[in-house]
Amino acid sequence: MKKILLILVLSIVALGCSSDEDADPVVAAPIDFKLVIDGVELEIPREDTPAPGISSGGVSKIGNLLHVSVYNGYASTDAAFNLILIFTAQGKFVSGRMNFSSYNFGNPIYTNFIHFPSNYFQVDTFILDEVNHKVKMNFTGNLYYNNQSLTSEAKNIHAEIDMEYSDNPLGSSPPLAINNVEQYCRANFNANPWEARYEYSYSSFTNEDEYKVEIKFANSPTPGSYAFDPLSTTNYVRLSKFNPVTLVYDYYNTSGEVGYTYREFHGTNRYSFIGTFSFTAVNPTNPTDIIQVTNGEFRSYQQF
Amino acid sequence: MKIAHYFFLLTVILLWGCSSDNNSEDDSEDLTAEFEYSINGTPMGVTVESAFKNSPTIHIGNGNINTSFLIDFDESGHFGKITCTYTDFSGTKRFTSYRNFSSNYFNFQLISYDAVNKRVKGTFQGNVYYDPADLNSEAKFINGSFDLPYVEYVPAVTNIINKATINGVNWRSTNMYQVRQGDYHTITLHSLSDDVYKVMFTFNDQNMPPGVYNFTSSSTLNNVQIAKFNVTTASYTLYNCTGTLTITNKWANCLKGTYSFTGVNPSDPNDIITVENGDFKLDYDLYN
């Protein structure tokens, strides 16, 4: 009996003292939102356990774009900021903006490099679960004080996100506009849809990719359709591609047709031209690099 | 052995043997926060939960320069400045530590800087002045201590710094002020640590593109100078400086570049200061 009791005691001790860790290994909690800026990791609380007044961050899907947003309200650091980074639903970087509220530094704003921006934000992981409204993404890139200079003062941003996103399927980004006049430029490049998001200078259209479309008409009150070739000095469309090595746009030789059906007067030699184009673009240094641009349509601002 | 003894043995083993390591060792982060200060012996009721660090600068209080309390220093324990407001029957006034050779006039001790657990501990005491450049201006005595966790943050402009070697010894600015000359657009930025030296940059805020600027002691613009504080006269000796200033970037209210030069005491040609490896990124006030 004594031996049985002794065995019972030792057995209970042996079984009873096994820890939960042994029986059920702890699985690391998923990272919700890790944000590192200029090497400093910022604590971004979960949205369901916010830290009042400190910071908040989240992801929302507005239309077909994902908006990663962070508000950091460190009142004691003279460094409160808003950060918004926008990605396509395929995980391509579109744009970014970081606004500081700083008494000492005059509220600097950092934005993405405007040429071929998706090339300058490295997205290493992107998994979008639209059924469960979850997104997992890791990315790194810079936002610049001068959005046309890769050597200007910059903020380096790295994030690791694994969280649910809020969905606003009916939402949309503000339309492309010049002087509050809506603009657009879209076409198929070798049958692939391309649409401008930016018009940084009049009649010059870009998006997150490397291409730029430029449209130019002569100052004529009569709508018309025009054939153009690489030698045309007006009534043409040009296509170029940003070269990340030389940091300039390499132009294709373009031949095709462009026309407008109406030009809208905005005062003092300023118009929006509304029309269509189609053309063939050939890389002058590589004749096999040909882009067929079809179904082009635009509303393009021009000042004479 | 009786059965009761076995159950007693079982109970003891379970109670003692199953205690986990987690219970016997508290490895939680130390978030205790202690901070207090007095002005003229009157305790100021201020609650501070953390210091803030923007490498290498650490500050306690609001980082905004227009604040009711701010003390800053670097992780090596070099004092920057302390500024505070004090209210009495005459109203609310701002007082600041004497900015020249501050370690000689204000006792700041960084007792510990723990980069692993992100904590700082120190004490401070000394006079603060209505005019930080005038030891004869109205003064208050401030003393206090802190033992705080610190939080690293991302400043609006990263890595504001001015560092060099002065006669081969590492030097880094912990304080700064600016003076506009008569034409308004000529600015001299005065960079100070808590020692006898200050380094001064003079430039035109509307016309200083990136480039290399060679300067001599007769240069009045686009130059760097060094001055050494004389405790006896409570004034600086400005050295005659010859060297090179390279501006690598200028944007908004910031200036970035490098410098090296030699300074000669105008009263003693054998007193030469060699400034090398100058590296700076400084901000200036656009309007004052």
Coordinates of C-alpha atoms in Angstrom, one line a residue:
Chain A
M1 CA 0.0 0.0 0.0
K2 CA 2.8 2.4 0.9
K3 CA 4.6 1.7 -2.4
I4 CA 1.3 2.3 -4.3
L5 CA 0.8 5.6 -2.5
L6 CA 4.4 6.7 -3.1
I7 CA 4.0 5.9 -6.8
L8 CA 0.7 7.8 -6.8
V9 CA 2.4 10.9 -5.2
L10 CA 5.3 10.9 -7.7
S11 CA 3.0 10.3 -10.6
I12 CA 0.8 13.2 -9.6
V13 CA 3.9 15.4 -9.2
A14 CA 5.3 14.4 -12.5
L15 CA 2.0 15.0 -14.3
G16 CA 0.8 17.9 -12.3
C17 CA 3.9 19.9 -12.7
S18 CA 4.0 19.8 -16.5
S19 CA 3.5 23.3 -17.5
D20 CA 1.0 24.6 -20.0
E21 CA 3.9 25.6 -22.2
D22 CA 5.0 22.0 -22.6
A23 CA 1.5 20.8 -23.4
D24 CA 0.5 23.7 -25.7
P25 CA 3.5 25.7 -27.0
V26 CA 2.8 29.4 -27.0
V27 CA 2.3 30.8 -30.5
A28 CA 3.7 34.3 -30.9
A29 CA 0.9 36.8 -31.2
P30 CA 0.6 38.2 -34.7
I31 CA 2.1 41.6 -35.3
D32 CA -0.7 44.0 -35.7
F33 CA 1.2 47.1 -36.7
K34 CA 5.0 47.6 -36.4
L35 CA 6.2 50.9 -37.6
V36 CA 9.8 52.0 -37.7
I37 CA 10.7 55.5 -38.8
D38 CA 14.3 56.5 -39.1
G39 CA 15.2 53.5 -37.1
V40 CA 12.9 54.4 -34.2
E41 CA 10.1 51.8 -33.5
L42 CA 6.9 53.5 -32.6
E43 CA 4.3 51.7 -30.6
I44 CA 1.1 51.6 -32.5
P45 CA -1.7 50.4 -30.3
R46 CA -4.3 48.0 -31.5
E47 CA -7.4 49.9 -32.5
D48 CA -9.4 48.0 -29.9
T49 CA -7.0 49.0 -27.2
P50 CA -6.0 52.5 -28.1
A51 CA -3.6 54.5 -26.0
P52 CA -5.3 57.9 -25.7
G53 CA -3.4 60.8 -27.0
I54 CA -0.4 58.7 -28.0
S55 CA -0.9 57.2 -31.4
S56 CA -3.2 55.2 -33.6
G57 CA -2.9 53.4 -36.8
G58 CA -4.9 51.3 -39.2
V59 CA -5.7 50.3 -42.7
S60 CA -8.8 51.1 -44.7
K61 CA -9.8 50.1 -48.2
I62 CA -11.3 53.0 -50.0
G63 CA -12.5 51.9 -53.4
N64 CA -9.7 49.9 -54.8
L65 CA -7.0 51.5 -52.8
L66 CA -5.6 50.6 -49.4
H67 CA -4.9 53.6 -47.1
V68 CA -2.4 52.9 -44.3
S69 CA -2.7 55.8 -41.8
V70 CA -1.0 56.6 -38.6
Y71 CA -1.6 59.5 -36.2
N72 CA 1.1 60.1 -33.7
G73 CA 0.2 62.8 -31.1
Y74 CA 3.2 63.0 -28.8
A75 CA 2.4 66.3 -27.4
S76 CA 5.7 66.5 -25.5
T77 CA 8.0 66.0 -28.4
D78 CA 7.1 68.8 -30.8
A79 CA 6.7 66.0 -33.3
A80 CA 3.1 65.1 -33.8
F81 CA 2.5 63.8 -37.2
N82 CA 0.0 62.3 -39.6
L83 CA 1.2 59.6 -42.0
I84 CA -0.8 58.3 -44.9
L85 CA 0.5 55.7 -47.4
I86 CA -1.6 54.5 -50.3
F87 CA -1.3 51.2 -52.1
T88 CA -3.2 49.5 -54.9
A89 CA -5.2 46.4 -54.1
Q90 CA -2.4 44.5 -55.8
G91 CA 0.2 45.9 -53.3
K92 CA 1.8 48.5 -55.4
F93 CA 2.8 51.7 -53.7
V94 CA 0.9 54.7 -55.0
S95 CA 1.7 57.7 -52.8
G96 CA 2.7 58.8 -49.3
R97 CA 2.6 61.9 -47.2
M98 CA 3.8 62.7 -43.7
N99 CA 2.7 66.0 -42.2
F100 CA 4.5 67.1 -39.0
S101 CA 3.0 69.5 -36.6
S102 CA 6.1 71.2 -35.1
Y103 CA 6.6 74.5 -33.5
N104 CA 10.4 74.3 -33.7
F105 CA 10.6 73.1 -37.3
G106 CA 7.8 74.8 -39.1
N107 CA 5.5 71.9 -39.9
P108 CA 7.6 70.1 -42.6
I109 CA 5.8 67.8 -45.0
Y110 CA 7.5 64.7 -46.5
T111 CA 6.0 63.1 -49.6
N112 CA 6.9 60.4 -52.1
F113 CA 9.3 60.9 -55.0
I114 CA 6.9 61.8 -57.7
H115 CA 8.6 60.0 -60.6
F116 CA 7.9 56.2 -60.8
P117 CA 6.9 56.2 -57.1
S118 CA 6.2 52.5 -56.9
N119 CA 9.9 51.9 -57.7
Y120 CA 10.9 53.7 -54.5
F121 CA 8.8 51.9 -52.0
Q122 CA 9.8 48.3 -51.6
V123 CA 6.8 46.1 -50.8
D124 CA 8.1 42.7 -49.6
T125 CA 4.9 41.1 -48.5
F126 CA 1.4 41.8 -49.6
I127 CA -1.5 39.4 -48.9
L128 CA -5.0 40.9 -49.2
D129 CA -7.8 38.7 -47.8
E130 CA -10.9 40.4 -49.1
V131 CA -13.2 37.8 -47.7
N132 CA -12.1 38.3 -44.1
H133 CA -11.0 41.9 -44.6
K134 CA -7.4 41.2 -43.5
V135 CA -4.2 42.5 -44.9
K136 CA -0.6 41.4 -44.3
M137 CA 2.1 43.7 -45.7
N138 CA 5.7 44.6 -45.1
F139 CA 7.2 47.6 -46.9
T140 CA 10.1 50.0 -46.7
G141 CA 10.6 53.3 -48.4
N142 CA 11.4 57.0 -48.1
L143 CA 9.3 60.1 -48.1
Y144 CA 11.2 63.3 -49.1
Y145 CA 11.1 66.9 -48.2
N146 CA 11.6 67.7 -51.9
N147 CA 9.4 65.3 -53.9
Q148 CA 11.6 65.7 -56.9
S149 CA 15.0 65.0 -55.2
L150 CA 16.1 61.6 -53.9
T151 CA 18.9 63.4 -52.0
S152 CA 16.7 65.8 -50.1
E153 CA 15.9 65.4 -46.4
A154 CA 13.9 62.1 -46.1
K155 CA 12.0 60.0 -43.6
N156 CA 12.7 56.3 -43.9
I157 CA 9.6 54.2 -43.2
H158 CA 9.3 50.5 -42.5
A159 CA 6.1 48.8 -41.5
E160 CA 5.0 45.3 -40.8
I161 CA 1.2 45.0 -40.8
D162 CA -1.0 42.1 -40.1
M163 CA -4.5 43.2 -39.3
E164 CA -8.0 43.7 -40.3
Y165 CA -8.9 46.6 -42.5
S166 CA -12.1 48.6 -42.7
D167 CA -13.8 48.5 -46.0
N168 CA -15.4 51.4 -47.8
P169 CA -16.2 49.9 -51.2
L170 CA -18.2 52.9 -52.4
G171 CA -15.4 55.3 -51.5
S172 CA -13.2 56.9 -54.0
S173 CA -10.1 59.0 -54.1
P174 CA -10.5 62.7 -55.0
P175 CA -10.5 63.1 -58.8
L176 CA -7.4 64.3 -60.6
A177 CA -7.9 68.0 -61.0
I178 CA -6.0 71.1 -62.1
N179 CA -7.2 74.4 -60.7
N180 CA -10.3 72.5 -59.5
V181 CA -11.1 71.3 -63.0
E182 CA -11.4 67.6 -63.2
Q183 CA -8.9 65.9 -65.6
Y184 CA -8.3 62.4 -66.8
C185 CA -6.1 60.4 -69.1
R186 CA -6.5 56.7 -69.7
A187 CA -5.6 54.2 -72.4
N188 CA -4.5 50.7 -73.0
F189 CA -0.8 50.0 -73.1
N190 CA -0.4 46.8 -75.1
A191 CA -3.9 46.0 -74.1
N192 CA -3.2 46.6 -70.4
P193 CA -5.3 49.4 -68.8
W194 CA -3.3 52.5 -67.8
E195 CA -4.8 55.5 -66.0
A196 CA -3.2 58.7 -64.8
R197 CA -3.4 59.7 -61.2
Y198 CA -1.2 62.8 -61.4
E199 CA -0.9 65.9 -63.6
Y200 CA 2.1 67.6 -62.0
S201 CA 2.4 70.0 -64.9
Y202 CA -0.3 70.9 -67.4
S203 CA -1.0 68.1 -69.9
S204 CA 1.6 65.8 -68.4
F205 CA 0.1 62.7 -66.9
T206 CA 1.7 60.0 -64.7
N207 CA 0.7 57.4 -62.1
E208 CA 2.6 55.1 -59.8
D209 CA 4.3 53.5 -62.7
E210 CA 7.2 54.7 -64.9
Y211 CA 5.2 56.1 -67.8
K212 CA 4.4 59.7 -68.7
V213 CA 1.9 60.8 -71.3
E214 CA 2.1 64.4 -72.6
I215 CA -0.5 65.9 -74.9
K216 CA -0.1 69.2 -76.8
F217 CA -2.4 71.0 -79.1
A218 CA -2.0 74.2 -81.1
N219 CA -4.2 77.1 -80.1
S220 CA -7.1 76.6 -82.5
P221 CA -10.7 77.2 -81.7
T222 CA -11.7 74.4 -84.1
P223 CA -11.9 70.8 -82.9
G224 CA -10.0 68.4 -85.0
S225 CA -8.2 65.1 -85.4
Y226 CA -4.5 65.1 -86.2
A227 CA -2.0 62.5 -87.3
F228 CA 1.4 63.0 -85.6
D229 CA 4.9 61.5 -85.8
P230 CA 8.1 62.0 -83.8
L231 CA 8.8 65.2 -85.7
S232 CA 5.5 66.9 -84.8
T233 CA 5.9 70.0 -82.8
T234 CA 2.3 70.4 -81.9
N235 CA -1.0 68.4 -82.0
Y236 CA 0.8 65.3 -80.6
V237 CA 1.0 62.8 -77.8
R238 CA 4.3 61.7 -76.4
L239 CA 5.1 58.7 -74.3
S240 CA 8.2 58.4 -72.1
K241 CA 9.5 56.1 -69.4
F242 CA 11.3 57.1 -66.2
N243 CA 14.8 55.7 -66.0
P244 CA 15.7 55.0 -62.3
V245 CA 19.4 55.0 -63.2
T246 CA 19.7 58.3 -65.0
L247 CA 16.6 59.8 -63.2
V248 CA 15.2 61.2 -66.4
Y249 CA 12.5 60.2 -68.8
D250 CA 13.5 58.3 -71.9
Y251 CA 11.1 59.2 -74.8
Y252 CA 9.7 56.8 -77.3
N253 CA 9.1 57.7 -80.9
T254 CA 5.4 58.1 -81.2
S255 CA 3.3 58.0 -84.3
G256 CA -0.5 57.9 -84.4
E257 CA -3.6 60.1 -84.1
V258 CA -4.9 62.5 -81.6
G259 CA -7.9 64.8 -81.6
Y260 CA -10.2 66.8 -79.5
T261 CA -14.0 67.2 -79.8
Y262 CA -14.2 70.2 -77.5
R263 CA -12.1 72.6 -75.6
E264 CA -13.5 74.2 -72.4
F265 CA -12.5 77.8 -71.7
H266 CA -11.2 78.5 -68.2
G267 CA -10.2 82.1 -68.8
T268 CA -7.1 83.9 -70.1
N269 CA -5.8 81.4 -72.6
R270 CA -6.5 78.4 -70.4
Y271 CA -8.5 75.4 -71.7
S272 CA -9.3 71.8 -71.0
F273 CA -9.1 69.7 -74.2
I274 CA -11.4 66.7 -74.3
G275 CA -10.5 64.0 -76.8
T276 CA -9.0 60.7 -77.8
F277 CA -5.7 59.2 -79.0
S278 CA -4.1 56.1 -80.2
F279 CA -0.5 55.6 -81.4
T280 CA 2.5 53.3 -81.6
A281 CA 5.5 54.1 -79.4
V282 CA 8.9 52.7 -80.3
N283 CA 11.9 52.8 -78.1
P284 CA 14.6 54.6 -80.3
T285 CA 17.4 52.6 -78.7
N286 CA 15.6 49.2 -78.8
P287 CA 13.2 48.8 -81.8
T288 CA 11.7 45.6 -80.3
D289 CA 10.4 47.7 -77.4
I290 CA 7.1 48.7 -78.9
I291 CA 4.0 49.9 -77.0
Q292 CA 0.7 49.9 -78.8
V293 CA -1.4 52.6 -77.1
T294 CA -5.1 52.3 -77.9
N295 CA -8.4 53.7 -76.7
G296 CA -6.8 56.7 -75.2
E297 CA -9.1 59.4 -73.8
F298 CA -8.3 62.5 -72.0
R299 CA -9.4 65.8 -70.5
S300 CA -6.2 67.7 -70.5
Y301 CA -5.4 71.2 -69.2
Q302 CA -3.4 73.6 -71.4
Q303 CA -2.4 77.2 -71.2
F304 CA -1.3 79.3 -74.2
Chain B
M1 CA 4.3 6.2 6.9
K2 CA 0.7 7.0 7.4
I3 CA -1.5 7.8 4.5
A4 CA -2.0 11.3 5.9
H5 CA 1.7 11.9 5.7
Y6 CA 1.7 11.0 2.0
F7 CA -1.1 13.5 1.3
F8 CA 0.8 16.1 3.3
L9 CA 3.9 15.3 1.3
L10 CA 1.9 15.6 -1.9
T11 CA 0.5 19.0 -0.9
V12 CA 3.9 20.4 0.0
I13 CA 5.5 19.2 -3.2
L14 CA 2.7 20.6 -5.3
L15 CA 2.8 23.9 -3.6
W16 CA 6.6 24.3 -3.7
G17 CA 7.6 22.3 -6.7
C18 CA 5.1 23.7 -9.2
S19 CA 5.8 27.3 -8.6
S20 CA 6.9 28.5 -12.0
D21 CA 10.0 30.5 -12.8
N22 CA 7.8 33.3 -14.0
N23 CA 6.6 33.8 -10.4
S24 CA 10.1 33.8 -8.9
E25 CA 11.6 36.3 -11.3
D26 CA 10.1 39.7 -12.1
D27 CA 11.4 40.7 -15.5
S28 CA 8.8 43.3 -16.3
E29 CA 9.8 46.6 -17.7
D30 CA 10.5 49.2 -15.0
L31 CA 8.0 52.0 -15.7
T32 CA 8.4 53.8 -12.3
A33 CA 8.6 57.5 -12.8
E34 CA 10.0 60.0 -10.4
F35 CA 10.4 63.6 -11.1
E36 CA 10.4 66.7 -8.9
Y37 CA 11.7 70.2 -8.9
S38 CA 11.5 73.3 -6.9
I39 CA 12.0 77.0 -7.6
N40 CA 13.4 79.1 -4.8
G41 CA 12.5 76.2 -2.5
T42 CA 8.9 76.0 -3.6
P43 CA 8.1 72.5 -4.9
M44 CA 6.4 72.7 -8.3
G45 CA 3.6 70.2 -8.6
V46 CA 4.4 68.7 -12.0
T47 CA 3.7 65.1 -13.0
V48 CA 6.1 63.6 -15.6
E49 CA 5.7 60.0 -16.8
S50 CA 8.6 59.8 -19.1
A51 CA 11.5 61.6 -20.7
F52 CA 11.9 61.7 -24.5
K53 CA 14.9 60.9 -26.6
N54 CA 15.8 62.0 -30.0
S55 CA 19.3 60.7 -30.4
P56 CA 21.5 61.9 -28.9
T57 CA 19.4 64.5 -27.1
I58 CA 17.1 63.6 -24.2
H59 CA 14.6 66.0 -22.9
I60 CA 12.1 66.2 -20.0
G61 CA 9.2 68.4 -20.4
N62 CA 7.5 69.6 -23.6
G63 CA 9.9 69.6 -26.5
N64 CA 8.3 72.8 -27.8
I65 CA 10.7 75.7 -27.0
N66 CA 7.8 77.7 -25.8
T67 CA 7.1 75.6 -22.8
S68 CA 6.6 75.9 -19.0
F69 CA 9.4 73.4 -18.2
L70 CA 12.1 71.9 -20.3
I71 CA 15.5 70.4 -19.5
D72 CA 17.6 68.8 -22.2
F73 CA 21.0 67.1 -22.2
D74 CA 22.7 64.4 -24.2
E75 CA 23.2 60.8 -23.5
S76 CA 26.8 61.5 -22.4
G77 CA 25.5 63.7 -19.7
H78 CA 26.4 67.0 -21.3
F79 CA 24.0 69.7 -20.2
G80 CA 22.0 71.6 -22.8
K81 CA 19.7 74.0 -21.1
I82 CA 16.8 74.3 -18.6
T83 CA 14.0 76.7 -19.1
C84 CA 11.0 77.2 -16.8
T85 CA 8.3 79.7 -16.1
Y86 CA 7.7 81.1 -12.6
T87 CA 4.7 83.0 -11.5
D88 CA 4.6 85.5 -8.6
F89 CA 2.8 88.8 -7.8
S90 CA 4.5 90.4 -10.8
G91 CA 3.2 87.9 -13.3
T92 CA 4.6 84.9 -15.2
K93 CA 8.2 85.1 -16.4
R94 CA 10.5 82.7 -18.2
F95 CA 13.8 81.8 -16.8
T96 CA 16.7 79.9 -18.5
S97 CA 20.0 78.6 -17.4
Y98 CA 23.0 80.7 -18.3
R99 CA 23.9 79.5 -21.8
N100 CA 27.7 80.2 -21.8
F101 CA 30.0 77.5 -20.3
S102 CA 26.9 76.2 -18.7
S103 CA 28.6 73.4 -16.7
N104 CA 30.5 76.1 -14.8
Y105 CA 27.3 77.8 -13.8
F106 CA 24.7 75.0 -13.5
N107 CA 25.1 71.7 -11.7
F108 CA 23.6 68.9 -13.9
Q109 CA 24.5 65.3 -13.1
L110 CA 23.4 62.5 -15.3
I111 CA 23.6 59.7 -12.7
S112 CA 22.7 56.9 -15.1
Y113 CA 21.7 56.4 -18.7
D114 CA 20.4 52.9 -19.4
A115 CA 20.0 52.4 -23.1
V116 CA 18.9 48.8 -22.6
N117 CA 16.0 49.5 -20.2
K118 CA 15.6 53.0 -21.6
R119 CA 15.9 54.9 -18.4
V120 CA 17.6 58.1 -17.3
K121 CA 18.4 59.3 -13.8
G122 CA 19.9 62.6 -12.7
T123 CA 19.8 65.7 -10.6
F124 CA 20.1 69.4 -11.3
Q125 CA 20.5 72.6 -9.4
G126 CA 21.6 76.1 -10.0
N127 CA 20.4 79.6 -11.0
V128 CA 18.2 80.3 -14.0
Y129 CA 18.1 83.8 -15.4
Y130 CA 15.5 86.1 -17.0
D131 CA 18.2 86.8 -19.6
P132 CA 20.1 83.6 -20.4
A133 CA 23.1 85.7 -21.5
D134 CA 23.2 88.0 -18.4
L135 CA 24.3 86.7 -15.0
N136 CA 23.1 89.9 -13.5
S137 CA 19.6 89.6 -14.7
E138 CA 16.8 88.5 -12.4
A139 CA 17.5 84.9 -11.2
K140 CA 15.7 82.0 -9.5
F141 CA 17.2 79.0 -7.9
I142 CA 16.0 75.7 -9.3
N143 CA 16.8 72.2 -8.1
G144 CA 15.3 68.8 -8.8
S145 CA 15.8 65.2 -9.7
F146 CA 14.5 62.6 -12.1
D147 CA 14.4 58.9 -12.5
L148 CA 12.4 58.2 -15.6
P149 CA 11.8 55.8 -18.5
Y150 CA 12.4 57.5 -21.8
V151 CA 10.5 57.1 -25.0
E152 CA 12.3 57.5 -28.4
Y153 CA 10.4 59.5 -30.9
V154 CA 10.7 60.6 -34.5
P155 CA 11.3 64.4 -34.7
A156 CA 10.1 66.5 -37.6
V157 CA 13.7 66.8 -38.7
T158 CA 16.0 63.9 -37.8
N159 CA 19.6 64.1 -36.5
I160 CA 19.9 67.8 -35.7
I161 CA 23.5 67.9 -34.7
N162 CA 26.7 69.9 -34.7
K163 CA 29.8 67.9 -33.9
A164 CA 33.6 68.2 -34.5
T165 CA 36.9 67.6 -32.9
I166 CA 38.4 70.6 -31.2
N167 CA 42.1 70.1 -30.8
G168 CA 41.5 66.4 -31.3
V169 CA 38.8 66.1 -28.6
N170 CA 35.3 65.2 -29.6
W171 CA 32.9 68.0 -29.2
R172 CA 29.1 68.1 -29.7
S173 CA 26.7 70.9 -29.4
T174 CA 23.9 70.6 -26.9
N175 CA 22.4 74.1 -27.1
M176 CA 21.9 76.7 -29.8
Y177 CA 20.7 80.2 -30.4
Q178 CA 20.6 82.6 -33.3
V179 CA 21.3 86.2 -33.9
R180 CA 20.1 88.2 -37.0
Q181 CA 22.4 90.9 -38.2
G182 CA 21.2 94.4 -39.2
D183 CA 20.2 93.4 -42.7
Y184 CA 17.8 90.8 -41.2
H185 CA 18.8 88.0 -43.7
T186 CA 22.3 87.5 -42.3
I187 CA 22.0 85.0 -39.5
T188 CA 24.7 83.8 -37.1
L189 CA 23.9 80.4 -35.5
H190 CA 25.6 79.9 -32.2
S191 CA 26.2 76.3 -31.3
L192 CA 27.3 75.6 -27.7
S193 CA 28.0 72.6 -25.5
D194 CA 28.4 72.9 -21.7
D195 CA 32.0 73.7 -22.1
V196 CA 34.0 76.9 -22.9
Y197 CA 33.6 76.7 -26.7
K198 CA 31.0 77.9 -29.1
V199 CA 31.0 77.4 -32.9
M200 CA 29.3 80.1 -35.0
F201 CA 27.9 79.9 -38.6
T202 CA 27.2 83.1 -40.4
F203 CA 25.1 82.9 -43.6
N204 CA 22.5 84.7 -45.6
D205 CA 19.2 82.8 -45.3
Q206 CA 18.2 83.8 -48.8
N207 CA 21.4 83.1 -50.6
M208 CA 23.5 80.2 -49.5
P209 CA 23.3 77.4 -52.1
P210 CA 25.1 74.1 -51.6
G211 CA 28.8 74.4 -52.3
V212 CA 32.2 74.9 -50.9
Y213 CA 33.0 78.1 -49.1
N214 CA 36.6 79.0 -48.2
F215 CA 36.8 81.6 -45.6
T216 CA 39.4 83.7 -43.7
S217 CA 39.3 85.9 -40.6
S218 CA 38.1 88.8 -42.8
S219 CA 35.1 86.9 -44.1
T220 CA 31.8 88.2 -42.8
L221 CA 29.5 85.7 -44.5
N222 CA 29.5 82.0 -45.3
N223 CA 32.0 81.2 -42.6
V224 CA 32.5 79.3 -39.3
Q225 CA 34.2 80.8 -36.2
I226 CA 35.1 79.5 -32.8
A227 CA 35.1 81.5 -29.6
K228 CA 36.3 80.5 -26.1
F229 CA 34.5 81.7 -22.9
N230 CA 36.6 83.6 -20.3
V231 CA 35.1 83.1 -16.9
T232 CA 36.9 86.1 -15.5
T233 CA 35.5 88.6 -18.0
A234 CA 32.3 86.6 -18.6
S235 CA 32.9 87.1 -22.3
Y236 CA 34.0 85.2 -25.3
T237 CA 37.4 85.5 -27.1
L238 CA 36.6 85.3 -30.8
Y239 CA 39.4 83.5 -32.7
N240 CA 40.6 84.5 -36.2
C241 CA 39.4 81.6 -38.3
T242 CA 40.5 80.3 -41.7
G243 CA 39.1 77.2 -43.3
T244 CA 36.4 75.6 -45.4
L245 CA 32.7 75.3 -45.0
T246 CA 30.8 72.9 -47.3
I247 CA 27.0 73.2 -47.5
T248 CA 25.6 69.9 -48.8
N249 CA 22.0 70.8 -48.4
K250 CA 19.8 73.7 -47.5
W251 CA 16.0 73.4 -47.2
A252 CA 13.3 75.3 -45.5
N253 CA 14.8 76.3 -42.2
C254 CA 17.7 73.8 -42.1
L255 CA 21.3 73.8 -43.1
K256 CA 23.5 70.7 -43.5
G257 CA 27.2 70.4 -44.2
T258 CA 30.7 69.9 -43.0
Y259 CA 33.6 72.2 -41.9
S260 CA 37.2 72.4 -40.8
F261 CA 39.2 75.4 -39.9
T262 CA 42.0 76.8 -37.7
G263 CA 41.4 79.5 -35.1
V264 CA 44.1 81.8 -33.8
N265 CA 43.7 83.8 -30.6
P266 CA 44.1 87.5 -31.8
S267 CA 45.9 88.3 -28.6
D268 CA 48.2 85.3 -28.5
P269 CA 49.3 83.8 -31.9
N270 CA 50.5 80.7 -30.1
D271 CA 47.0 79.9 -28.9
I272 CA 45.7 78.0 -31.8
I273 CA 42.5 75.9 -32.0
T274 CA 42.2 73.3 -34.7
V275 CA 38.7 72.3 -35.5
E276 CA 38.3 69.2 -37.7
N277 CA 35.6 66.8 -38.9
G278 CA 32.9 69.3 -38.4
D279 CA 29.6 67.8 -39.3
F280 CA 26.3 69.7 -38.8
K281 CA 22.7 69.7 -39.5
L282 CA 21.0 72.7 -37.9
D283 CA 17.7 74.5 -38.0
Y284 CA 17.1 78.1 -37.6
D285 CA 14.1 80.3 -36.9
L286 CA 12.7 81.7 -40.1
Y287 CA 11.1 84.7 -38.5
N288 CA 13.1 85.8 -35.4

